[in-house]
Short mmCIF file of C-alpha atoms and ligand atoms in Angstrom, two decimals:
data_model
loop_
_atom_site.label_atom_id
_atom_site.label_comp_id
_atom_site.label_asym_id
_atom_site.label_seq_id
_atom_site.Cartn_x
_atom_site.Cartn_y
_atom_site.Cartn_z
CA UNK C 5 221.58 87.00 86.85
CA UNK C 6 219.82 83.68 86.84
CA UNK C 7 219.96 81.63 90.01
CA UNK C 8 219.30 78.51 88.00
CA UNK C 9 221.21 78.64 84.72
CA UNK C 10 224.78 79.59 84.11
CA UNK C 11 225.44 82.31 81.55
CA UNK C 12 224.21 80.74 78.29
CA UNK C 13 223.40 77.56 80.20
CA UNK C 14 219.95 77.16 78.66
CA UNK C 15 221.62 76.33 75.36
CA UNK C 16 223.27 73.32 76.89
CA UNK C 17 219.84 71.72 77.18
CA UNK C 18 218.72 72.31 73.61
CA UNK C 19 218.85 69.61 70.92
CA UNK C 20 221.43 71.41 68.81
CA UNK C 21 224.06 71.43 71.55
CA UNK C 22 226.63 68.67 71.25
CA UNK C 23 227.81 67.61 74.71
CA UNK C 24 231.50 67.21 75.46
CA UNK C 25 230.99 63.82 77.07
CA UNK C 26 228.63 61.03 76.11
CA UNK C 27 228.22 58.72 79.09
CA UNK C 28 227.19 55.17 78.20
CA UNK C 29 228.06 55.65 74.55
CA UNK C 30 231.83 55.42 74.83
CA UNK C 31 231.72 51.78 73.84
CA UNK C 32 229.73 52.43 70.69
CA UNK C 33 232.03 55.34 69.84
CA UNK C 34 235.19 53.28 70.32
CA UNK C 35 233.79 50.47 68.25
CA UNK C 36 232.92 52.87 65.45
CA UNK C 37 236.31 54.53 65.52
CA UNK C 38 237.91 51.13 65.14
CA UNK C 39 235.60 50.19 62.28
CA UNK C 40 236.43 53.36 60.36
CA UNK C 41 240.15 53.08 61.11
CA UNK C 42 240.22 49.53 59.84
CA UNK C 43 238.42 50.71 56.73
CA UNK C 44 241.04 53.36 56.07
CA UNK C 45 244.18 51.66 57.36
CA UNK C 46 243.73 48.06 56.24
CA UNK C 47 240.87 48.30 53.74
CA UNK C 48 238.60 46.13 55.86
CA UNK C 49 235.15 47.64 55.90
CA UNK C 50 231.53 46.64 55.79
CA UNK C 51 228.87 49.28 56.30
CA UNK C 52 228.01 49.57 59.99
CA UNK C 53 224.40 50.05 60.90
CA UNK C 54 223.57 52.00 64.05
CA UNK C 55 220.12 51.46 65.44
CA UNK C 56 218.11 52.48 68.45
CA UNK C 57 214.98 54.33 69.44
CA UNK C 58 214.68 58.07 69.38
CA UNK C 59 216.84 59.95 71.88
CA UNK C 60 219.33 57.15 72.47
CA UNK C 61 222.36 59.16 71.35
CA UNK C 62 222.89 57.93 67.79
CA UNK C 63 223.35 61.33 66.19
CA UNK C 64 225.47 62.60 69.06
CA UNK C 65 227.75 59.60 68.84
CA UNK C 66 228.10 59.96 65.08
CA UNK C 67 229.02 63.63 65.45
CA UNK C 68 231.71 62.68 67.98
CA UNK C 69 232.93 59.96 65.63
CA UNK C 70 233.30 62.27 62.65
CA UNK C 71 235.16 64.85 64.72
CA UNK C 72 237.55 62.19 65.98
CA UNK C 73 238.15 60.75 62.53
CA UNK C 74 238.93 64.22 61.21
CA UNK C 75 241.33 64.75 64.10
CA UNK C 76 243.09 61.48 63.39
CA UNK C 77 243.38 61.70 59.60
CA UNK C 78 243.28 65.42 58.87
CA UNK C 79 243.49 66.18 55.16
CA UNK C 80 243.31 62.54 54.24
CA UNK C 81 239.59 62.41 55.00
CA UNK C 82 236.43 64.29 54.34
CA UNK C 83 233.62 63.74 56.80
CA UNK C 84 229.94 64.49 56.46
CA UNK C 85 226.65 63.69 58.15
CA UNK C 86 223.40 64.12 56.31
CA UNK C 87 219.96 63.86 57.81
CA UNK C 88 217.84 61.77 55.49
CA UNK C 89 214.47 62.82 56.91
CA UNK C 90 214.48 65.73 54.49
CA UNK C 91 216.46 63.79 51.87
CA UNK C 92 214.29 60.75 51.75
CA UNK C 93 214.81 59.95 48.08
CA UNK C 94 217.96 58.15 47.09
CA UNK C 95 218.76 60.72 44.42
CA UNK C 96 218.52 63.59 46.88
CA UNK C 97 220.61 61.85 49.49
CA UNK C 98 223.35 60.94 47.03
CA UNK C 99 223.40 64.45 45.61
CA UNK C 100 223.71 65.95 49.07
CA UNK C 101 226.62 63.66 49.85
CA UNK C 102 228.36 64.30 46.54
CA UNK C 103 227.97 68.07 46.76
CA UNK C 104 230.32 68.12 49.67
CA UNK C 105 233.12 67.02 47.33
CA UNK C 106 232.16 67.85 43.73
CA UNK C 107 229.78 70.19 42.00
CA UNK C 108 226.68 68.41 40.86
CA UNK C 109 224.62 69.87 37.99
CA UNK C 110 221.00 70.27 39.02
CA UNK C 111 219.85 67.86 36.35
CA UNK C 112 221.03 65.40 33.78
CA UNK C 113 223.12 62.98 35.80
CA UNK C 114 222.00 59.58 36.94
CA UNK C 115 222.72 58.47 40.45
CA UNK C 116 225.37 56.08 39.16
CA UNK C 117 227.07 58.90 37.26
CA UNK C 118 227.11 61.11 40.32
CA UNK C 119 228.61 58.36 42.41
CA UNK C 120 231.23 57.61 39.76
CA UNK C 121 232.26 61.24 39.52
CA UNK C 122 232.43 61.43 43.26
CA UNK C 123 234.58 58.34 43.38
CA UNK C 124 236.93 59.60 40.68
CA UNK C 125 237.45 62.84 42.51
CA UNK C 126 238.20 61.06 45.77
CA UNK C 127 240.59 58.81 43.87
CA UNK C 128 242.47 61.70 42.25
CA UNK C 129 242.68 63.61 45.51
CA UNK C 130 243.54 60.47 47.42
CA UNK C 131 240.93 61.23 50.03
CA UNK C 132 238.68 58.96 52.05
CA UNK C 133 235.09 60.02 52.43
CA UNK C 134 233.54 59.02 55.71
CA UNK C 135 229.87 59.89 55.76
CA UNK C 136 226.85 59.08 57.88
CA UNK C 137 223.34 58.86 56.58
CA UNK C 138 221.37 59.72 59.68
CA UNK C 139 217.67 58.94 60.18
CA UNK C 140 217.72 56.69 57.15
CA UNK C 141 214.55 54.70 57.92
CA UNK C 142 212.33 56.45 55.46
CA UNK C 143 214.99 56.60 52.76
CA UNK C 144 215.52 52.86 53.05
CA UNK C 145 211.86 51.98 53.30
CA UNK C 146 210.63 54.05 50.39
CA UNK C 147 213.02 52.74 47.80
CA UNK C 148 213.54 49.30 49.24
CA UNK C 149 217.12 49.80 50.20
CA UNK C 150 218.31 51.23 46.89
CA UNK C 151 220.80 53.48 48.66
CA UNK C 152 222.37 50.47 50.34
CA UNK C 153 222.50 48.58 47.09
CA UNK C 154 224.32 51.47 45.42
CA UNK C 155 226.75 51.95 48.26
CA UNK C 156 227.67 48.29 48.50
CA UNK C 157 228.01 48.01 44.73
CA UNK C 158 230.51 50.85 44.54
CA UNK C 159 232.76 48.91 46.80
CA UNK C 160 232.68 46.00 44.41
CA UNK C 161 233.27 48.02 41.26
CA UNK C 162 236.52 49.66 42.30
CA UNK C 163 239.65 48.26 43.74
CA UNK C 164 240.15 50.95 46.37
CA UNK C 165 237.60 51.59 49.05
CA UNK C 166 237.33 55.34 49.35
CA UNK C 167 233.80 55.76 50.62
CA UNK C 168 232.99 54.64 54.11
CA UNK C 169 229.28 55.02 54.75
CA UNK C 170 227.64 54.73 58.13
CA UNK C 171 223.92 54.11 58.30
CA UNK C 172 221.75 55.26 61.18
CA UNK C 173 218.20 54.05 61.69
CA UNK C 174 215.66 53.95 64.47
CA UNK C 175 214.16 50.65 63.49
CA UNK C 176 216.39 47.86 62.29
CA UNK C 177 213.36 45.95 61.02
CA UNK C 178 213.26 47.98 57.81
CA UNK C 179 216.71 46.67 57.03
CA UNK C 180 215.84 43.09 57.83
CA UNK C 181 212.80 43.39 55.61
CA UNK C 182 214.85 44.26 52.51
CA UNK C 183 215.21 41.84 49.61
CA UNK C 184 217.79 39.09 50.07
CA UNK C 185 220.20 40.35 47.41
CA UNK C 186 220.68 43.50 49.50
CA UNK C 187 220.69 42.03 52.99
CA UNK C 188 223.15 39.36 51.93
CA UNK C 189 225.70 42.06 51.18
CA UNK C 190 225.08 43.93 54.37
CA UNK C 191 227.30 41.84 56.55
CA UNK C 192 228.63 44.80 58.47
CA UNK C 193 228.47 45.30 62.20
CA UNK C 194 225.23 46.31 63.81
CA UNK C 195 225.62 48.63 66.70
CA UNK C 196 222.77 48.85 69.11
CA UNK C 197 221.87 51.99 71.04
CA UNK C 198 219.73 50.60 73.84
CA UNK C 199 217.23 52.76 75.67
CA UNK C 200 218.75 54.44 78.69
CA UNK C 201 217.61 53.33 82.12
CA UNK C 202 217.15 55.63 85.08
CA UNK C 203 220.73 55.39 86.31
CA UNK C 204 222.17 56.04 82.88
CA UNK C 205 219.90 59.04 82.50
CA UNK C 206 221.26 60.33 85.79
CA UNK C 207 224.80 60.11 84.46
CA UNK C 208 223.83 61.99 81.31
CA UNK C 209 222.05 64.62 83.34
CA UNK C 210 224.96 65.04 85.77
CA UNK C 211 227.25 66.11 82.94
CA UNK C 212 224.72 68.53 81.56
CA UNK C 213 223.90 70.03 84.94
CA UNK C 214 227.56 70.74 85.44
CA UNK C 215 227.76 72.48 82.09
CA UNK C 216 224.53 74.42 82.21
CA UNK C 217 223.29 75.00 85.75
CA UNK C 218 224.55 77.08 88.60
CA UNK C 219 226.20 75.18 91.41
CA UNK C 220 223.55 73.38 93.47
CA UNK C 221 220.66 74.66 91.36
CA UNK C 222 218.87 71.33 91.17
CA UNK C 223 217.93 69.00 94.02
CA UNK C 224 218.51 65.27 94.12
CA UNK C 225 214.75 64.71 94.28
CA UNK C 226 214.26 66.74 91.12
CA UNK C 227 216.83 64.52 89.42
CA UNK C 228 215.12 61.37 90.72
CA UNK C 229 211.78 62.64 89.53
CA UNK C 230 212.92 63.66 86.04
CA UNK C 231 214.90 60.51 85.32
CA UNK C 232 212.14 58.26 86.66
CA UNK C 233 209.56 59.86 84.39
CA UNK C 234 211.75 59.78 81.31
CA UNK C 235 212.57 56.14 81.94
CA UNK C 236 208.94 55.17 82.44
CA UNK C 237 207.05 57.49 80.14
CA UNK C 238 209.57 58.13 77.37
CA UNK C 239 211.52 54.89 77.16
CA UNK C 240 214.71 56.56 78.28
CA UNK C 241 214.72 59.23 75.57
CA UNK C 242 217.53 61.57 76.65
CA UNK C 243 216.13 64.41 74.56
CA UNK C 244 212.98 64.43 76.69
CA UNK C 245 215.08 64.49 79.82
CA UNK C 246 217.05 67.56 78.79
CA UNK C 247 213.93 69.27 77.55
CA UNK C 248 212.20 68.56 80.83
CA UNK C 249 215.05 70.02 82.87
CA UNK C 250 215.18 73.09 80.65
CA UNK C 251 211.48 73.69 81.20
CA UNK C 252 211.66 72.94 84.90
CA UNK C 253 214.53 75.41 85.15
CA UNK C 254 212.49 78.11 83.47
CA UNK C 255 209.54 77.45 85.76
CA UNK C 256 211.85 77.69 88.79
CA UNK C 257 213.24 80.94 87.41
CA UNK C 258 209.76 82.40 86.90
CA UNK C 259 208.93 81.56 90.49
CA UNK C 260 212.21 83.05 91.62
CA UNK C 261 212.95 79.76 93.36
CA UNK C 262 216.55 79.16 94.42
CA UNK C 263 216.68 75.68 92.90
CA UNK C 264 214.87 73.30 90.61
CA UNK C 265 212.65 71.22 92.90
CA UNK C 266 210.73 68.04 92.19
CA UNK C 267 207.54 70.06 91.82
CA UNK C 268 209.12 72.11 89.01
CA UNK C 269 209.91 68.89 87.19
CA UNK C 270 206.36 67.63 87.65
CA UNK C 271 204.97 70.94 86.43
CA UNK C 272 207.23 70.85 83.38
CA UNK C 273 205.94 67.40 82.51
CA UNK C 274 202.38 68.46 83.10
CA UNK C 275 202.72 71.54 80.90
CA UNK C 276 204.39 69.68 78.06
CA UNK C 277 202.50 66.46 77.91
CA UNK C 278 199.10 66.47 79.52
CA UNK C 279 197.40 66.53 76.14
CA UNK C 280 199.41 63.64 74.76
CA UNK C 281 199.58 61.56 77.90
CA UNK C 282 196.00 62.21 78.94
CA UNK C 283 196.77 62.74 82.56
CA UNK C 284 193.88 64.94 83.49
CA UNK C 285 192.93 64.13 87.01
CA UNK C 286 189.78 62.22 87.66
CA UNK C 287 189.59 60.48 90.95
CA UNK C 288 185.87 59.83 91.07
CA UNK C 289 186.30 56.08 91.06
CA UNK C 290 188.35 56.06 94.21
CA UNK C 291 186.52 54.80 97.26
CA UNK C 292 185.86 57.36 99.94
CA UNK C 293 188.55 56.20 102.27
CA UNK C 294 191.18 56.11 99.54
CA UNK C 295 190.16 59.57 98.54
CA UNK C 296 190.49 60.87 102.09
CA UNK C 297 193.89 59.29 102.50
CA UNK C 298 195.05 60.64 99.16
CA UNK C 299 193.87 64.07 100.13
CA UNK C 300 195.73 63.82 103.44
CA UNK C 301 198.83 62.66 101.62
CA UNK C 302 198.83 65.46 99.06
CA UNK C 303 198.18 68.00 101.76
CA UNK C 304 201.34 66.74 103.43
CA UNK C 305 203.30 66.74 100.17
CA UNK C 306 202.21 70.27 99.45
CA UNK C 307 204.22 71.60 102.33
CA UNK C 308 207.49 71.16 100.51
CA UNK C 309 207.94 71.62 96.75
CA UNK C 310 210.82 69.19 96.82
CA UNK C 311 208.99 66.22 98.30
CA UNK C 312 209.30 63.23 96.05
CA UNK C 313 209.56 59.97 97.98
CA UNK C 314 206.70 59.22 100.30
CA UNK C 315 208.88 58.44 103.28
CA UNK C 316 208.10 57.96 106.97
CA UNK C 317 207.93 61.65 107.61
CA UNK C 318 205.35 62.17 104.89
CA UNK C 319 203.36 59.18 106.11
CA UNK C 320 203.34 60.63 109.60
CA UNK C 321 202.04 63.95 108.34
CA UNK C 322 199.51 62.18 106.19
CA UNK C 323 198.17 60.43 109.24
CA UNK C 324 198.04 63.65 111.21
CA UNK C 325 196.11 65.32 108.39
CA UNK C 326 193.75 62.40 108.19
CA UNK C 327 192.95 62.36 111.87
CA UNK C 328 192.71 66.10 112.31
CA UNK C 329 190.59 66.72 109.23
CA UNK C 330 188.24 63.75 109.21
CA UNK C 331 188.21 62.88 112.92
CA UNK C 332 188.32 59.20 112.11
CA UNK C 333 190.22 56.45 113.83
CA UNK C 334 189.41 53.65 111.41
CA UNK C 335 193.05 53.22 110.40
CA UNK C 336 196.40 53.38 112.12
CA UNK C 337 199.50 55.06 110.74
CA UNK C 338 201.00 51.66 109.95
CA UNK C 339 198.14 50.90 107.55
CA UNK C 340 198.86 53.90 105.35
CA UNK C 341 201.81 52.59 103.31
CA UNK C 342 199.86 49.49 102.30
CA UNK C 343 196.82 51.50 101.34
CA UNK C 344 198.97 53.86 99.28
CA UNK C 345 200.73 50.95 97.63
CA UNK C 346 197.39 49.54 96.70
CA UNK C 347 196.38 52.87 95.17
CA UNK C 348 199.70 53.14 93.31
CA UNK C 349 199.20 49.72 91.79
CA UNK C 350 195.53 49.92 90.92
CA UNK C 351 194.85 53.50 90.06
CA UNK C 352 195.63 54.31 86.47
CA UNK C 353 196.53 57.96 86.63
CA UNK C 354 199.84 57.78 88.38
CA UNK C 355 198.79 59.96 91.26
CA UNK C 356 201.38 57.94 93.13
CA UNK C 357 204.13 55.87 91.53
CA UNK C 358 206.54 53.20 92.63
CA UNK C 359 210.11 54.21 91.92
CA UNK C 360 212.53 51.39 92.59
CA UNK C 361 210.33 49.90 95.27
CA UNK C 362 209.59 53.20 96.99
CA UNK C 363 206.36 55.15 96.84
CA UNK C 364 206.83 58.50 95.15
CA UNK C 365 204.90 61.52 93.95
CA UNK C 366 206.49 61.26 90.56
CA UNK C 367 204.16 62.28 87.87
CA UNK C 368 201.54 64.96 88.40
CA UNK C 369 202.14 68.31 90.10
CA UNK C 370 201.28 67.97 93.76
CA UNK C 371 199.49 71.31 93.83
CA UNK C 372 197.23 70.29 90.94
CA UNK C 373 196.38 66.96 92.47
CA UNK C 374 195.71 68.51 95.85
CA UNK C 375 193.32 71.07 94.38
CA UNK C 376 191.55 68.42 92.40
CA UNK C 377 191.19 66.11 95.38
CA UNK C 378 189.90 68.98 97.48
CA UNK C 379 187.31 69.72 94.85
CA UNK C 380 186.19 66.10 94.76
CA UNK C 381 186.07 65.69 98.48
CA UNK C 382 184.59 68.90 99.75
CA UNK C 383 182.56 70.42 96.92
N1 ATP P 406 225.03 59.44 76.13
C1 ATP P 406 224.66 60.70 76.06
N2 ATP P 406 225.34 61.65 76.73
C2 ATP P 406 224.98 62.95 76.69
N3 ATP P 406 223.93 63.40 76.01
C3 ATP P 406 223.20 62.51 75.31
C4 ATP P 406 223.52 61.13 75.30
N4 ATP P 406 222.63 60.49 74.54
C5 ATP P 406 221.79 61.41 74.10
N5 ATP P 406 222.12 62.63 74.55
C6 ATP P 406 221.40 63.89 74.30
O1 ATP P 406 220.05 63.56 74.05
C7 ATP P 406 219.54 64.23 72.92
C8 ATP P 406 219.16 63.23 71.88
O2 ATP P 406 220.30 62.53 71.41
P1 ATP P 406 220.50 62.19 69.86
O3 ATP P 406 219.98 63.28 69.02
O4 ATP P 406 221.91 61.78 69.67
O5 ATP P 406 219.54 60.91 69.77
P2 ATP P 406 219.19 60.04 68.50
O6 ATP P 406 219.36 58.62 68.90
O7 ATP P 406 219.93 60.53 67.32
O8 ATP P 406 217.63 60.31 68.35
P3 ATP P 406 216.73 60.35 67.00
O9 ATP P 406 216.49 58.93 66.62
O10 ATP P 406 215.47 61.02 67.44
O11 ATP P 406 217.47 61.13 65.97
C9 ATP P 406 220.64 65.18 72.48
O12 ATP P 406 220.37 66.43 73.04
C10 ATP P 406 221.91 64.58 73.07
O13 ATP P 406 222.83 65.59 73.38
MG1 MG P 407 219.34 61.38 65.55
#
């Protein structure tokens, strides 16, 4: 049995898993529920546009929304989400949406005809169709918003509003760049999905850890490390966070470690992204003294795979290493934090980072850095 993951817990960290709770998206969800309810109950609707960068919870929120709407209205609604990345032509997207309700011959119908048939069927069955067009950037960009034009026009042509579209994009600029006759009709609410910050990422992770990990199988420092990196390197993309913890968990498992430590998180980042983030270690530019202090620091950090913050204890050990290895008394222990701060600010490779005002070994695996520094210094 895994010490790290619960039975089937790995799945809770994969993109296809829909979490039970969505911290920091309750507001967007409530707003959307109200928008759709108003559309159905009092015929007040204008297409909402959800926007935000990748990994900000748009799809997850929409999935929750559609489930809730189905719960509320039962047989009176049909709900559907399509992903427009693979349906990036208006015709394909409309066909995919219509197929959920009517049979669409593979050829011979214009988009308008398909939409009319769809509408007629909804009308006869007295059913509302709530659908989300997810990842619609490309679809909107390629045909200059044709899909939006069609969807807003339907609302004008009939007296009953039976289709309630929801549009999801990463970049709202494509919408703003559309011709005026389309944008002028898009007066609906815009719902922003801001990037998550470190604390929000912690809340998201807390839920997931509870669902997927064994009790106590991740340390606080590992959490600090993962959320700091995702905030700084991946603009708060929650997908990267979950992926990182999944990988860190597997590394911990392979090592037969009892918990996920900060070093597992750093190793997971290193394994996944060194090529893209170019964080190979080259410290040749560092001045000799900086190099010696860095070496002494990483030697100290190496003693515990869960070290993250460079606190007083680590500083003390750093100083001891410095004195005992290099037999120098050119600095005192009190000088070390300032020197490290200077390195953190000026050195470009994130050997040391500043997390919320505190020095931290956040980015690269300590063992890798230590080996590299040793090579530079002694060979
Ligand atoms: N608030 C949240 N609570 C819990 N999990 C979240 C939250 N936001 C995002 N996630 C998780 O992060 C991952 C990415 O979320 P999601 O797919 O919803 O993002 P997205 O905004 O649709 O991204 P993209 O633009 O790339 O499609 C998913 O695994 C999802 O479960
Ligand atoms: Mg999405």
